[in-house]
């Protein structure tokens, strides 16, 4: 438990050396501009005559940078507040109440840890504490979740169901836009879901540290709730830009696997999280993944036939992809380069 940053961060005045990133990857003192033209899509209109227009907005945003924000998405303001409230309550409990959840075992379906998925193997630690657990099918997962706070299982269970439904709605719009077969994003590709709850405590030297280093998500789709404290940055046109929080909005990020399925038509956002010295930042990520590690990931055949084009990526198993992703530390292009078909 001593590795949890929140246990000791308020007692240090300078950043421990093992958290100092190399000069070429640290954020530095330069002010990063906000992504002023970050697409904001009103999903309420997807149920009206404007549905085709909304689908095209989703596709365009997914092509341009692989990231967009959604409003009027169907997840109530009260639900968002309740979920964030219980997450904050969890991370601020005494460490004794969290000790049984702490683990470096990456195979555990519910675990509390610090930095990244591979604390022991990384050369520089990230400035964050994380609670990660599976959440679908809910009845198979919920008994492994934290028992404290007392409302945790009830609130986060409802939240995970709503986020899964929203994820599938967005994937259905993408399916329609790409003209893929009905039920393409069925259980084979979307049968698993995980929640990733992040706590970024105040950092004594934010210019030297990162909450999460540059990466692309190793899944189909991620939806992030970041409340009102900024810190998410995305690589756009060769520079970092900040994603300014919008009240009650959710950030949607295209994952690596969806980039492959679309044969490179959709982009997978390279992003990172920076820290600040004044206040804690909390986020809730929901990711959609294949449930079976042996499932084959490949460009959609219907898409290749429709556009009369060759596949850019060879078929590979989800298990093999994850191994390569770990070897490349989440770096986007180096990971997918392994599976690219040479000209």
JSON list of C-alpha atoms in Angstrom, two decimals, residues 205-287:
[
{"chain": "A", "resi": 205, "resn": "UNK", "atom": "CA", "xyz": [6.16, 19.46, -9.83]},
{"chain": "A", "resi": 206, "resn": "UNK", "atom": "CA", "xyz": [3.58, 18.93, -12.61]},
{"chain": "A", "resi": 207, "resn": "UNK", "atom": "CA", "xyz": [6.00, 19.98, -15.35]},
{"chain": "A", "resi": 208, "resn": "UNK", "atom": "CA", "xyz": [8.14, 16.90, -14.67]},
{"chain": "A", "resi": 209, "resn": "UNK", "atom": "CA", "xyz": [5.41, 14.27, -14.24]},
{"chain": "A", "resi": 210, "resn": "UNK", "atom": "CA", "xyz": [2.60, 12.60, -16.12]},
{"chain": "A", "resi": 211, "resn": "UNK", "atom": "CA", "xyz": [-0.57, 11.00, -14.81]},
{"chain": "A", "resi": 212, "resn": "UNK", "atom": "CA", "xyz": [-0.70, 8.78, -17.90]},
{"chain": "A", "resi": 213, "resn": "UNK", "atom": "CA", "xyz": [1.95, 8.82, -20.61]},
{"chain": "A", "resi": 214, "resn": "UNK", "atom": "CA", "xyz": [1.21, 8.94, -24.34]},
{"chain": "A", "resi": 215, "resn": "UNK", "atom": "CA", "xyz": [-0.79, 5.94, -25.51]},
{"chain": "A", "resi": 216, "resn": "UNK", "atom": "CA", "xyz": [-3.75, 4.75, -27.56]},
{"chain": "A", "resi": 217, "resn": "UNK", "atom": "CA", "xyz": [-6.43, 2.60, -25.94]},
{"chain": "A", "resi": 218, "resn": "UNK", "atom": "CA", "xyz": [-6.15, -1.18, -26.49]},
{"chain": "A", "resi": 219, "resn": "UNK", "atom": "CA", "xyz": [-9.87, -1.75, -26.95]},
{"chain": "A", "resi": 220, "resn": "UNK", "atom": "CA", "xyz": [-12.88, -1.05, -29.15]},
{"chain": "A", "resi": 221, "resn": "UNK", "atom": "CA", "xyz": [-14.16, 2.11, -27.45]},
{"chain": "A", "resi": 222, "resn": "UNK", "atom": "CA", "xyz": [-13.57, 4.19, -24.31]},
{"chain": "A", "resi": 223, "resn": "UNK", "atom": "CA", "xyz": [-15.97, 6.67, -22.73]},
{"chain": "A", "resi": 224, "resn": "UNK", "atom": "CA", "xyz": [-14.48, 9.00, -20.11]},
{"chain": "A", "resi": 225, "resn": "UNK", "atom": "CA", "xyz": [-16.15, 11.24, -17.54]},
{"chain": "A", "resi": 226, "resn": "UNK", "atom": "CA", "xyz": [-13.69, 13.92, -16.39]},
{"chain": "A", "resi": 227, "resn": "UNK", "atom": "CA", "xyz": [-15.93, 16.29, -14.42]},
{"chain": "A", "resi": 228, "resn": "UNK", "atom": "CA", "xyz": [-14.55, 19.85, -14.12]},
{"chain": "A", "resi": 229, "resn": "UNK", "atom": "CA", "xyz": [-10.77, 19.53, -13.61]},
{"chain": "A", "resi": 230, "resn": "UNK", "atom": "CA", "xyz": [-8.89, 19.39, -16.89]},
{"chain": "A", "resi": 231, "resn": "UNK", "atom": "CA", "xyz": [-5.87, 17.21, -17.59]},
{"chain": "A", "resi": 232, "resn": "UNK", "atom": "CA", "xyz": [-6.72, 15.12, -20.64]},
{"chain": "A", "resi": 233, "resn": "UNK", "atom": "CA", "xyz": [-4.62, 16.01, -23.69]},
{"chain": "A", "resi": 234, "resn": "UNK", "atom": "CA", "xyz": [-4.75, 14.58, -27.21]},
{"chain": "A", "resi": 235, "resn": "UNK", "atom": "CA", "xyz": [-2.18, 14.67, -30.00]},
{"chain": "A", "resi": 236, "resn": "UNK", "atom": "CA", "xyz": [-3.61, 16.71, -32.88]},
{"chain": "A", "resi": 237, "resn": "UNK", "atom": "CA", "xyz": [-1.62, 17.74, -35.95]},
{"chain": "A", "resi": 238, "resn": "UNK", "atom": "CA", "xyz": [1.66, 17.00, -34.21]},
{"chain": "A", "resi": 239, "resn": "UNK", "atom": "CA", "xyz": [1.02, 18.94, -31.01]},
{"chain": "A", "resi": 240, "resn": "UNK", "atom": "CA", "xyz": [-0.68, 18.38, -27.68]},
{"chain": "A", "resi": 241, "resn": "UNK", "atom": "CA", "xyz": [-4.02, 20.09, -27.10]},
{"chain": "A", "resi": 242, "resn": "UNK", "atom": "CA", "xyz": [-6.20, 20.01, -24.01]},
{"chain": "A", "resi": 243, "resn": "UNK", "atom": "CA", "xyz": [-9.74, 18.64, -23.87]},
{"chain": "A", "resi": 244, "resn": "UNK", "atom": "CA", "xyz": [-11.62, 21.21, -21.84]},
{"chain": "A", "resi": 245, "resn": "UNK", "atom": "CA", "xyz": [-14.30, 19.64, -19.63]},
{"chain": "A", "resi": 246, "resn": "UNK", "atom": "CA", "xyz": [-17.88, 20.48, -20.55]},
{"chain": "A", "resi": 247, "resn": "UNK", "atom": "CA", "xyz": [-20.45, 20.10, -17.75]},
{"chain": "A", "resi": 248, "resn": "UNK", "atom": "CA", "xyz": [-22.11, 16.65, -17.96]},
{"chain": "A", "resi": 249, "resn": "UNK", "atom": "CA", "xyz": [-20.39, 15.84, -21.27]},
{"chain": "A", "resi": 250, "resn": "UNK", "atom": "CA", "xyz": [-18.61, 12.54, -21.88]},
{"chain": "A", "resi": 251, "resn": "UNK", "atom": "CA", "xyz": [-15.44, 12.06, -23.91]},
{"chain": "A", "resi": 252, "resn": "UNK", "atom": "CA", "xyz": [-15.50, 9.25, -26.50]},
{"chain": "A", "resi": 253, "resn": "UNK", "atom": "CA", "xyz": [-12.20, 7.77, -27.70]},
{"chain": "A", "resi": 254, "resn": "UNK", "atom": "CA", "xyz": [-11.78, 5.29, -30.53]},
{"chain": "A", "resi": 255, "resn": "UNK", "atom": "CA", "xyz": [-9.66, 2.28, -29.56]},
{"chain": "A", "resi": 256, "resn": "UNK", "atom": "CA", "xyz": [-6.94, 0.50, -31.53]},
{"chain": "A", "resi": 257, "resn": "UNK", "atom": "CA", "xyz": [-9.17, -2.46, -32.34]},
{"chain": "A", "resi": 258, "resn": "UNK", "atom": "CA", "xyz": [-11.82, -0.26, -33.94]},
{"chain": "A", "resi": 259, "resn": "UNK", "atom": "CA", "xyz": [-9.11, 1.38, -36.06]},
{"chain": "A", "resi": 260, "resn": "UNK", "atom": "CA", "xyz": [-8.18, -2.07, -37.36]},
{"chain": "A", "resi": 261, "resn": "UNK", "atom": "CA", "xyz": [-11.80, -3.11, -37.93]},
{"chain": "A", "resi": 262, "resn": "UNK", "atom": "CA", "xyz": [-12.34, 0.06, -39.99]},
{"chain": "A", "resi": 263, "resn": "UNK", "atom": "CA", "xyz": [-9.14, -0.71, -41.95]},
{"chain": "A", "resi": 264, "resn": "UNK", "atom": "CA", "xyz": [-7.57, 2.52, -40.80]},
{"chain": "A", "resi": 265, "resn": "UNK", "atom": "CA", "xyz": [-10.55, 4.69, -41.76]},
{"chain": "A", "resi": 266, "resn": "UNK", "atom": "CA", "xyz": [-11.08, 5.65, -38.11]},
{"chain": "A", "resi": 267, "resn": "UNK", "atom": "CA", "xyz": [-8.24, 7.02, -36.01]},
{"chain": "A", "resi": 268, "resn": "UNK", "atom": "CA", "xyz": [-7.28, 5.92, -32.51]},
{"chain": "A", "resi": 269, "resn": "UNK", "atom": "CA", "xyz": [-6.57, 8.97, -30.40]},
{"chain": "A", "resi": 270, "resn": "UNK", "atom": "CA", "xyz": [-3.11, 9.24, -28.89]},
{"chain": "A", "resi": 271, "resn": "UNK", "atom": "CA", "xyz": [-3.63, 10.90, -25.53]},
{"chain": "A", "resi": 272, "resn": "UNK", "atom": "CA", "xyz": [-2.09, 11.50, -22.12]},
{"chain": "A", "resi": 273, "resn": "UNK", "atom": "CA", "xyz": [-3.07, 12.91, -18.72]},
{"chain": "A", "resi": 274, "resn": "UNK", "atom": "CA", "xyz": [-1.15, 15.73, -17.06]},
{"chain": "A", "resi": 275, "resn": "UNK", "atom": "CA", "xyz": [-1.20, 16.68, -13.38]},
{"chain": "A", "resi": 276, "resn": "UNK", "atom": "CA", "xyz": [-1.56, 19.91, -11.43]},
{"chain": "A", "resi": 277, "resn": "UNK", "atom": "CA", "xyz": [-0.26, 21.22, -8.11]},
{"chain": "A", "resi": 278, "resn": "UNK", "atom": "CA", "xyz": [-3.48, 22.60, -6.68]},
{"chain": "A", "resi": 279, "resn": "UNK", "atom": "CA", "xyz": [-6.18, 19.93, -6.61]},
{"chain": "A", "resi": 280, "resn": "UNK", "atom": "CA", "xyz": [-6.97, 16.29, -7.13]},
{"chain": "A", "resi": 281, "resn": "UNK", "atom": "CA", "xyz": [-8.41, 15.16, -10.44]},
{"chain": "A", "resi": 282, "resn": "UNK", "atom": "CA", "xyz": [-10.73, 12.17, -10.74]},
{"chain": "A", "resi": 283, "resn": "UNK", "atom": "CA", "xyz": [-11.95, 10.44, -13.89]},
{"chain": "A", "resi": 284, "resn": "UNK", "atom": "CA", "xyz": [-14.11, 7.42, -14.69]},
{"chain": "A", "resi": 285, "resn": "UNK", "atom": "CA", "xyz": [-13.31, 5.45, -17.82]},
{"chain": "A", "resi": 286, "resn": "UNK", "atom": "CA", "xyz": [-15.51, 2.73, -19.29]},
{"chain": "A", "resi": 287, "resn": "UNK", "atom": "CA", "xyz": [-13.93, 0.51, -21.94]}
]
